[in-house]
mmCIF file of C-alpha atoms and ligand atoms in Angstrom:
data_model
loop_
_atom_site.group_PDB
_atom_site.id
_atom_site.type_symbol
_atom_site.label_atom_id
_atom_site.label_comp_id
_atom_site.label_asym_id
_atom_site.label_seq_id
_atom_site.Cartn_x
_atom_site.Cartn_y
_atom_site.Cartn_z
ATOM 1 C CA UNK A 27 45.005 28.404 -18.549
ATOM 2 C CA UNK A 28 45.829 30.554 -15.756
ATOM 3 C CA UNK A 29 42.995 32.764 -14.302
ATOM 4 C CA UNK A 30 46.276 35.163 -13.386
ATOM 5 C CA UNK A 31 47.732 37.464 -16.278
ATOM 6 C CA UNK A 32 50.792 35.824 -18.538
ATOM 7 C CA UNK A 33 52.272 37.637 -21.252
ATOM 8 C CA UNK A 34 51.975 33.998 -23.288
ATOM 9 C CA UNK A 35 47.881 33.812 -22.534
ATOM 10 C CA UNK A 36 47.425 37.785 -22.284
ATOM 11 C CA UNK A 37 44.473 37.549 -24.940
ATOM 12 C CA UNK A 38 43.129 34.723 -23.597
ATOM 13 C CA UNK A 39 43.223 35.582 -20.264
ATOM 14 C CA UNK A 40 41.189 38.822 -20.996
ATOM 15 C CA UNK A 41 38.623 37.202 -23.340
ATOM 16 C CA UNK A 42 37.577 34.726 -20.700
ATOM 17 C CA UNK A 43 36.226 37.646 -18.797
ATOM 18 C CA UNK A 44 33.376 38.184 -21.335
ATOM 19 C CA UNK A 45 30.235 37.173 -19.921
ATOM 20 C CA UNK A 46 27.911 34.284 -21.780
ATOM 21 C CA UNK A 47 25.352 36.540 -22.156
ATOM 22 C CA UNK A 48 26.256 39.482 -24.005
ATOM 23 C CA UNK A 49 25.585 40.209 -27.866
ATOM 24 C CA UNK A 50 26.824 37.547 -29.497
ATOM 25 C CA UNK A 51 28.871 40.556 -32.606
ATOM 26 C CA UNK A 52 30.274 42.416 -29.660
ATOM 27 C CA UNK A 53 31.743 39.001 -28.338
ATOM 28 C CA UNK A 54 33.126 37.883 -31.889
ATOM 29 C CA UNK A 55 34.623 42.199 -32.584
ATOM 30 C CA UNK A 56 35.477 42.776 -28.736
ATOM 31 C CA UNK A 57 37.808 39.024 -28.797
ATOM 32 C CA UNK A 58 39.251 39.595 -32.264
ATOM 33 C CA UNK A 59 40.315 43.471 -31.234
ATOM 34 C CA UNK A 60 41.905 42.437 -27.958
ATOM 35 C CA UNK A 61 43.637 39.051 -29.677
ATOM 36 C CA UNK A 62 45.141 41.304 -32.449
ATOM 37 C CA UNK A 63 45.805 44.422 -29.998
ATOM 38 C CA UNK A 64 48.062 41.740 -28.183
ATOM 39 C CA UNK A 65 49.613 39.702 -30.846
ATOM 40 C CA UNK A 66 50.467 43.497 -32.352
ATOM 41 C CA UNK A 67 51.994 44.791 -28.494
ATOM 42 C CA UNK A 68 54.023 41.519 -28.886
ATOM 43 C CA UNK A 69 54.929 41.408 -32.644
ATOM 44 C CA UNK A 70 56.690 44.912 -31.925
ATOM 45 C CA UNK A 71 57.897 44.882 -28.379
ATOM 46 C CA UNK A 72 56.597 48.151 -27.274
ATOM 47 C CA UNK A 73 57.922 49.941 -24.430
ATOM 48 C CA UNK A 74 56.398 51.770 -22.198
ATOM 49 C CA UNK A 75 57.546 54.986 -23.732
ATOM 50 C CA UNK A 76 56.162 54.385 -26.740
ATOM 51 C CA UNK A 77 52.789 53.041 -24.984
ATOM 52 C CA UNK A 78 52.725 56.253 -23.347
ATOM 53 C CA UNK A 79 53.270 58.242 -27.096
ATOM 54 C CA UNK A 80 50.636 56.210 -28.048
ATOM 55 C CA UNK A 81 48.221 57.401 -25.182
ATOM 56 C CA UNK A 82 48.985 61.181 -25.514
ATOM 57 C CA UNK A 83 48.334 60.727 -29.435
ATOM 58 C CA UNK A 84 44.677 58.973 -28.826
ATOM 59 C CA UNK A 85 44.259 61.395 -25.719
ATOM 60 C CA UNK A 86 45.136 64.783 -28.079
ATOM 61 C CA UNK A 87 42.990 63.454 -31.272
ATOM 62 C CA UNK A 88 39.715 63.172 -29.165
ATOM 63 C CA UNK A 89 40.588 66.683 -27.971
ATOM 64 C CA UNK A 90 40.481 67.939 -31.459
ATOM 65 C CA UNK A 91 37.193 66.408 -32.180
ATOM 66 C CA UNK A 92 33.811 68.889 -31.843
ATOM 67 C CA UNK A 93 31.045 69.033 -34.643
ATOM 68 C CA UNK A 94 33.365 70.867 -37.091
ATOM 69 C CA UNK A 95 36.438 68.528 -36.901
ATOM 70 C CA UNK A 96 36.567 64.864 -36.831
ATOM 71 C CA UNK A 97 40.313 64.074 -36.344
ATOM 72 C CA UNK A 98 39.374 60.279 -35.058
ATOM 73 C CA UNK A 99 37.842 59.688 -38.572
ATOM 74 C CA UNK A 100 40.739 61.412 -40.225
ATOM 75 C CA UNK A 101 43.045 59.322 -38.434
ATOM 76 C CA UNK A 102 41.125 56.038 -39.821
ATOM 77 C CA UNK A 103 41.082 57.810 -43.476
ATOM 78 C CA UNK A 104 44.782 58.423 -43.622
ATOM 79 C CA UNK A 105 45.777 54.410 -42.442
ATOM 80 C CA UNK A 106 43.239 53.267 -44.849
ATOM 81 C CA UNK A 107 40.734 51.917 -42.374
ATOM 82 C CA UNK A 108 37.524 54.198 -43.952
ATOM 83 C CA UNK A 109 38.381 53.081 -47.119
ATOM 84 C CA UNK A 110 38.608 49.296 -46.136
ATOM 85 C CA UNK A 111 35.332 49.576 -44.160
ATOM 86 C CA UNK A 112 33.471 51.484 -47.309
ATOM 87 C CA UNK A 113 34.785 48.721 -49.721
ATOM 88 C CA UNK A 114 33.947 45.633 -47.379
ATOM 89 C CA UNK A 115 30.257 47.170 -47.432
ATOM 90 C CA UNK A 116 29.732 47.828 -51.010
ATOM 91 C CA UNK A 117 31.036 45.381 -52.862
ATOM 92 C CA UNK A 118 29.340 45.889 -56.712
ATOM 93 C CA UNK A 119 29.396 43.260 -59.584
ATOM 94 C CA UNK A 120 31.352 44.517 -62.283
ATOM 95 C CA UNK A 121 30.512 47.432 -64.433
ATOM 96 C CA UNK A 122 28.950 49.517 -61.222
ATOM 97 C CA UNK A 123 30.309 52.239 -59.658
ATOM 98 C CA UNK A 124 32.943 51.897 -57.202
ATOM 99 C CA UNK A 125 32.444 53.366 -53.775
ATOM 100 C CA UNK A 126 34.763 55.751 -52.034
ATOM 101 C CA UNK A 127 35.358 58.506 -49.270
ATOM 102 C CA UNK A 128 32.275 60.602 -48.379
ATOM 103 C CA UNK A 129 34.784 63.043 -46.529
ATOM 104 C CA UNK A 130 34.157 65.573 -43.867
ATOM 105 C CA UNK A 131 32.630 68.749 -46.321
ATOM 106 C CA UNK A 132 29.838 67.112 -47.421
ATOM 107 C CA UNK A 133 26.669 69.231 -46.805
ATOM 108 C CA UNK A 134 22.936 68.375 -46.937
ATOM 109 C CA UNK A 135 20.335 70.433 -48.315
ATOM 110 C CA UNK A 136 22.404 72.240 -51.452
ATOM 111 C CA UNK A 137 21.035 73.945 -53.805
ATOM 112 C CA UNK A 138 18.444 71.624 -56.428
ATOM 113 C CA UNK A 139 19.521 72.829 -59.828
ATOM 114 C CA UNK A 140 18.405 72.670 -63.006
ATOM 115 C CA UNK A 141 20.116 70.833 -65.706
ATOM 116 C CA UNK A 142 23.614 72.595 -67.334
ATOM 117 C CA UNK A 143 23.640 74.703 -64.368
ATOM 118 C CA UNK A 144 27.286 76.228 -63.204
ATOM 119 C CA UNK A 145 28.049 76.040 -59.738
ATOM 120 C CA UNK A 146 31.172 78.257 -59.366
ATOM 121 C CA UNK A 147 29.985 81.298 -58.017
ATOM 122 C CA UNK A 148 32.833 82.894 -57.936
ATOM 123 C CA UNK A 149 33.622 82.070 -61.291
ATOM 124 C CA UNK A 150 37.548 81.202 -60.248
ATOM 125 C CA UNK A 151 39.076 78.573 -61.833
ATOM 126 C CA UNK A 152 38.788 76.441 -65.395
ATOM 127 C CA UNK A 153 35.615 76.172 -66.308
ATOM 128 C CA UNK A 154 34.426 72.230 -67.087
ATOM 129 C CA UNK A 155 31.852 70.840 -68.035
ATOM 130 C CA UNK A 156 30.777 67.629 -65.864
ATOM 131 C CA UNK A 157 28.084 65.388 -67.871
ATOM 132 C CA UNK A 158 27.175 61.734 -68.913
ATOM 133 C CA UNK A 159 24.536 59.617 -67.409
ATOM 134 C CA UNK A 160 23.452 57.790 -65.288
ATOM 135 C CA UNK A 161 22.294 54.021 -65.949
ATOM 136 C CA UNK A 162 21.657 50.643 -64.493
ATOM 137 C CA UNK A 163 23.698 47.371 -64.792
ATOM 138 C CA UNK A 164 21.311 46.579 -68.383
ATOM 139 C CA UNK A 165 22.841 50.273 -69.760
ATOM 140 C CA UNK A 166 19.202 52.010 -69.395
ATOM 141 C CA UNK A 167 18.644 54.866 -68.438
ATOM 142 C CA UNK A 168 17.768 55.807 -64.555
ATOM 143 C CA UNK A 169 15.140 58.542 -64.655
ATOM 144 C CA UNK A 170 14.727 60.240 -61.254
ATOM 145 C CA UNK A 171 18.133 60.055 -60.239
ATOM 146 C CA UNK A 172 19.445 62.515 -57.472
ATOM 147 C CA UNK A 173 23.315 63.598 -58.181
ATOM 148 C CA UNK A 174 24.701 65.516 -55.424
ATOM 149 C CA UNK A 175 27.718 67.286 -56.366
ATOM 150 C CA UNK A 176 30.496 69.043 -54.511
ATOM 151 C CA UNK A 177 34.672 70.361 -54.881
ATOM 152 C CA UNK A 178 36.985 72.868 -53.504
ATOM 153 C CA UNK A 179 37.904 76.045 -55.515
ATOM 154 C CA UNK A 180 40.883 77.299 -57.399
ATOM 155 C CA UNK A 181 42.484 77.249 -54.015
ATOM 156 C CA UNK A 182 41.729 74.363 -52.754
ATOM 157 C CA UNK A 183 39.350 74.489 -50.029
ATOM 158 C CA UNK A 184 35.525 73.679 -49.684
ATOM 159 C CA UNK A 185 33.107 76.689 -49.434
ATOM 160 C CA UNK A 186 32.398 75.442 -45.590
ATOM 161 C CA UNK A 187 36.391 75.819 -44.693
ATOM 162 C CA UNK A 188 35.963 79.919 -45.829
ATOM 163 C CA UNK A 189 33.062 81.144 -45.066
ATOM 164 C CA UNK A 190 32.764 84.846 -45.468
ATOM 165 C CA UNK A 191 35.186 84.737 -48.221
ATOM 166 C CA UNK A 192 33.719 82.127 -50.557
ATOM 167 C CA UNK A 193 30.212 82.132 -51.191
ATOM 168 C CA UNK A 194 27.627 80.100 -49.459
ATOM 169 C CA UNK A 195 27.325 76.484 -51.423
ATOM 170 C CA UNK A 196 30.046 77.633 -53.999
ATOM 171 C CA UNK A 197 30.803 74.546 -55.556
ATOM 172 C CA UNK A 198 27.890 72.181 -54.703
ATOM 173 C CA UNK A 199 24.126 71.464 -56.302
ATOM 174 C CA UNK A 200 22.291 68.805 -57.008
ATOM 175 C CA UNK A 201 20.773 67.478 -60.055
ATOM 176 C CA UNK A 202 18.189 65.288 -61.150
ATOM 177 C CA UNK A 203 17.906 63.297 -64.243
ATOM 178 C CA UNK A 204 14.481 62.663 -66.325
ATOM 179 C CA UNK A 205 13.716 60.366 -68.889
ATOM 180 C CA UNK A 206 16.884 60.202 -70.263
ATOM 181 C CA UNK A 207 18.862 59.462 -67.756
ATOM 182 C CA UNK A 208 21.698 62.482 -68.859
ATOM 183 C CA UNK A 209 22.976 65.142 -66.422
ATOM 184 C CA UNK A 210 25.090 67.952 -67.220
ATOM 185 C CA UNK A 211 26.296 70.861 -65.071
ATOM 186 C CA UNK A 212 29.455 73.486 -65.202
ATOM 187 C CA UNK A 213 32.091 73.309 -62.159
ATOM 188 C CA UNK A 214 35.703 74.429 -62.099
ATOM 189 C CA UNK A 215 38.516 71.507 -62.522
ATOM 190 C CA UNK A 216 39.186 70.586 -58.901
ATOM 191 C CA UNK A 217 42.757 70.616 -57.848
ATOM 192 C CA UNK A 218 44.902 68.772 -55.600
ATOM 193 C CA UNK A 219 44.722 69.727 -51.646
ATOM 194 C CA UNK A 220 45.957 68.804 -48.600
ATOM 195 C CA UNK A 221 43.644 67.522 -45.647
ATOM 196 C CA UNK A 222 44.247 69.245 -42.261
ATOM 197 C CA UNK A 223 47.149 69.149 -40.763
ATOM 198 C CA UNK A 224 47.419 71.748 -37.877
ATOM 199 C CA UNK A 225 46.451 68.439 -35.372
ATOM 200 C CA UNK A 226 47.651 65.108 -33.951
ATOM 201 C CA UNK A 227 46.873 63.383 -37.858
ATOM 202 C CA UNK A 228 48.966 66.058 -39.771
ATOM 203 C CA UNK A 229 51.887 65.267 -37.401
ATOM 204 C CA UNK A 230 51.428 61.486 -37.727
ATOM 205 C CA UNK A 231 51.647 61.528 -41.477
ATOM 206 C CA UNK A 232 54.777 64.198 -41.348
ATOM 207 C CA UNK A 233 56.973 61.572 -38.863
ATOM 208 C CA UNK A 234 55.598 58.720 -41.040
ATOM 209 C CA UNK A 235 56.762 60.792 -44.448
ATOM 210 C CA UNK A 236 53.783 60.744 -46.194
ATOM 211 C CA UNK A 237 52.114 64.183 -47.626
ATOM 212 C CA UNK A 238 48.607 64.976 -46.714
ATOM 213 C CA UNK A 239 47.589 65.977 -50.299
ATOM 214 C CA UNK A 240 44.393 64.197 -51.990
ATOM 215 C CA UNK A 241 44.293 64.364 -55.711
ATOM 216 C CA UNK A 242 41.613 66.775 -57.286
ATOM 217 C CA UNK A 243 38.560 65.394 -57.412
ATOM 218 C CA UNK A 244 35.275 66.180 -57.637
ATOM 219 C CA UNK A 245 32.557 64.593 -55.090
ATOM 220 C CA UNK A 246 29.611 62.796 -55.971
ATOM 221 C CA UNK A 247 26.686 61.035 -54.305
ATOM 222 C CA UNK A 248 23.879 59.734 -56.626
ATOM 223 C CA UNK A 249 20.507 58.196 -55.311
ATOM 224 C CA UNK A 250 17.477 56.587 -56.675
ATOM 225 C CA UNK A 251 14.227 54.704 -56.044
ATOM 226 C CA UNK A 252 15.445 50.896 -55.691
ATOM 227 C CA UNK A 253 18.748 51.242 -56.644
ATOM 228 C CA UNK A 254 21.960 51.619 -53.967
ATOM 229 C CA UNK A 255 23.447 54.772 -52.949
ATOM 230 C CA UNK A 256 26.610 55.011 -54.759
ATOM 231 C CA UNK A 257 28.772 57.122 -52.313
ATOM 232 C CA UNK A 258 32.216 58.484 -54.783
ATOM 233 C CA UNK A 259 34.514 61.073 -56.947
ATOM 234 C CA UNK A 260 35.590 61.229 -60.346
ATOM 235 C CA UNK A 261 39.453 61.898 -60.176
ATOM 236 C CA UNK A 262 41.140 64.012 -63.026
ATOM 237 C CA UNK A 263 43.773 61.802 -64.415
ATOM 238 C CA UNK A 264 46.431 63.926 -65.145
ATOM 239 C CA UNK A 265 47.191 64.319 -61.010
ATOM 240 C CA UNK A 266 50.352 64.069 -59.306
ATOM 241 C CA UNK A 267 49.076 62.811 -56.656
ATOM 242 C CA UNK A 268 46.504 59.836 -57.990
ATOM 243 C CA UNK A 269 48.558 56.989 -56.948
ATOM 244 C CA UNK A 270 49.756 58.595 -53.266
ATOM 245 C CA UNK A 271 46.640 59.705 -52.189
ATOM 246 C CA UNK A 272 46.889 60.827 -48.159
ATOM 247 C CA UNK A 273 43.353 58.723 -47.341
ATOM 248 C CA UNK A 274 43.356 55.604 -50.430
ATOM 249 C CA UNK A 275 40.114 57.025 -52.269
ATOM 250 C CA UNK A 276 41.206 56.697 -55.663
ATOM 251 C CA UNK A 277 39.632 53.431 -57.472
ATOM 252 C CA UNK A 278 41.502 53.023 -61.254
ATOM 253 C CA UNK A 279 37.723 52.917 -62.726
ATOM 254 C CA UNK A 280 36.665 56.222 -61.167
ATOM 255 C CA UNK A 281 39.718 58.562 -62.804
ATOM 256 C CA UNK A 282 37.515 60.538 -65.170
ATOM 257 C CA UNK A 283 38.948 62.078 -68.500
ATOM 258 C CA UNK A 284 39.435 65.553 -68.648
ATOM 259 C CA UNK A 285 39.305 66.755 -72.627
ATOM 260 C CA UNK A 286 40.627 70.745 -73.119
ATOM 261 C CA UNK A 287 37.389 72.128 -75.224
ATOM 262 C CA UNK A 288 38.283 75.956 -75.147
ATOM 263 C CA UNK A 289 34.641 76.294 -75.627
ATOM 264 C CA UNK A 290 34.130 79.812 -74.827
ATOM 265 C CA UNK A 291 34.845 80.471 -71.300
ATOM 266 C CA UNK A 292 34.667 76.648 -70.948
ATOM 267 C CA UNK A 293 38.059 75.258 -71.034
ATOM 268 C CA UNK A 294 37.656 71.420 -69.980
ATOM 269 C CA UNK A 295 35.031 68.545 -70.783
ATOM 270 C CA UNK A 296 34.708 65.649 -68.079
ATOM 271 C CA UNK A 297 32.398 62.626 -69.349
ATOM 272 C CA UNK A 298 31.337 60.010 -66.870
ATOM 273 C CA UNK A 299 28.632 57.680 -67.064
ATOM 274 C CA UNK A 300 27.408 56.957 -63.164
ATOM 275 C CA UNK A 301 26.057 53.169 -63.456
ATOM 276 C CA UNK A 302 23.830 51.706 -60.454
ATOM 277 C CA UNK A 303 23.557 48.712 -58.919
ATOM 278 C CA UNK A 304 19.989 47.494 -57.508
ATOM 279 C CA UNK A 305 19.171 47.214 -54.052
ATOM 280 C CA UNK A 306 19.815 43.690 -52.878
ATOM 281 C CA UNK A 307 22.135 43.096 -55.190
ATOM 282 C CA UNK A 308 25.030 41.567 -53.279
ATOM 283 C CA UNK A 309 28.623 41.070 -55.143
ATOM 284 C CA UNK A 310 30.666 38.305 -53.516
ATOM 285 C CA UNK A 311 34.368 39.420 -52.151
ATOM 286 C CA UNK A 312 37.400 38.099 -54.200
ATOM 287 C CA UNK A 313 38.424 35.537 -51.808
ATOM 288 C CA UNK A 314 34.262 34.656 -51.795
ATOM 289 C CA UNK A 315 34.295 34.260 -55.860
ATOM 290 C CA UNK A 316 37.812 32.576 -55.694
ATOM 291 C CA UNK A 317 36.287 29.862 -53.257
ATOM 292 C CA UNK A 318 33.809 29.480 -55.637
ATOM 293 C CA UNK A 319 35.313 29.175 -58.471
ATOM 294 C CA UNK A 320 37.436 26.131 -57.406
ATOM 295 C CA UNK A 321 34.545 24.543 -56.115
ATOM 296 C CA UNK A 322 35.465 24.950 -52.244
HETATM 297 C C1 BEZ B 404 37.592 64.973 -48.910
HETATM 298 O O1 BEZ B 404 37.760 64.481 -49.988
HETATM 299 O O2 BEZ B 404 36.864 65.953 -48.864
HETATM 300 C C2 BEZ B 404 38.289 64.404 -47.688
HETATM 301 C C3 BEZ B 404 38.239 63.034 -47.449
HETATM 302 C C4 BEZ B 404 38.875 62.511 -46.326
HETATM 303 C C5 BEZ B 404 39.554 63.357 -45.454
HETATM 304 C C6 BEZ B 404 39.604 64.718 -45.698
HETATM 305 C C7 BEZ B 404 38.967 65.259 -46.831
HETATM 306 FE FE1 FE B 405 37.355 66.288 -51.202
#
């Protein structure tokens, strides 16, 4: 191999340069990026148009970025990269709760609440009632477990997207379970909304056809001692937009039921059992148990 540049040894050529003495990961991710950057410039002929397209898009979606807005990780969210990245890095056996999103309107240090408590402080929307519990991989109970809740209101945005007209931590507390292992707490039933789209992303997903909507959902993160922080939502089934959701967070075993009670002002019941997997636990990937299984 040439030392000079070829388009037929263009990855090659580049990899050599790596010195013998660098992290050994960095060698293995920074050779694999640049042999699939390549083979991908070559699989689709791109011109230098469309290079330059490519440059301004990269170029504008770093210029959106400050501590607010993070259109870089929205751009890995909406072609599926987040998701692929969460689910490499917590695989569960079967039975535990599936991983998703985390999302950008998460917010640390809500309000601890006690049990049954309602978090709509407006008090717009359907009521629902959010309860179940949470439990390990045997089906006991997990006392001492943290559930951090949050969702958008009637109209579809997080407290932290209006402030001054929603108020502060509408929609969000957190919970912890005793003995029993049960938590319960009142919410509204989230709806559908669309991620931001007034940047590079929106645009993306407009010229690709796709809608930026994520089905309603409601956010939860649940810790405790020596088990693995399960990072996910419940979805409501009844969405339009479950199976086309604009980042891939919906997992068929976390759509939730949503029963109609009518229960004075409570109109809907949402039951979900949270189940944890220990820490150090490690589930194999499919292609890992497949191996396996045939004895490979
Ligand atoms: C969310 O569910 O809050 C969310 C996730 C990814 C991108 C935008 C919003
Ligand atoms: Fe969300």
């Amino acid at each position: 191999m040439s030392y000079y540049f070829s388009e037929k040894d263009s990855s090659a050529i580049v990899n050599a340069r790596m010195g013998d003495d660098i992290n050994p990961r960095l060698k293995q991710v920074m050779e694999s990026l640049v042999r699939h950057l390549h083979d991908f410039i070559k699989d689709v002929q791109l011109t230098q148009e469309e290079w330059e397209v490519a440059i301004e898009f990269l170029t504008k979606t770093g210029q959106m970025c400050d501590d607010e807005r993070q259109e870089f990780v929205m751009l890995s969210d909406t072609l599926g990269v987040s998701m692929l990245v969460d689910t490499i890095n917590n695989r569960r056996p079967a039975g535990a709760t599936e991983n998703t999103v985390l999302g950008p309107f998460h917010v640390a240090g809500a309000p601890e609440l006690p049990m049954g408590s309602n978090i709509s402080l407006d008090g717009v929307g359907e009521s629902c009632l959010f309860e179940g519990c949470v439990l390990d991989l045997e089906g006991n109970p997990v006392a001492g477990a943290r559930i951090d809740v949050w969702s958008d209101n009637a109209d579809g945005f997080y407290d932290v997207q209006q402030p001054g007209i929603q108020p502060k931590w509408n929609n969000r507390g957190i919970f912890t379970t005793g003995a029993d292992g049960k938590y319960c707490f009142v919410g509204i039933k989230p709806v559908a909304y669309p991620i931001p789209t007034d940047g590079p992303v929106g645009k993306m997903l407009l010229e690709m056809g796709r809608h930026p909507f994520r089905p309603a959902h409601m956010h939860v993160l649940v810790t405790a001692p020596g088990f693995q922080k399960v990072v996910t939502h419940t979805f409501s089934g009844d969405d339009d937009y479950l199976t086309s959701d604009a980042v891939f967070g919906v997992k068929q075993t976390l759509v939730a039921p949503y029963e109609r009670v009518e229960k004075g002002e409570t109109v809907w019941r949402s039951p979900f059992d949270f189940v944890l997997t220990p820490v150090g636990d490690k589930a194999v990937s499919a292609s890992e148990a497949e191996a396996q299984m045939a004895g490979v």
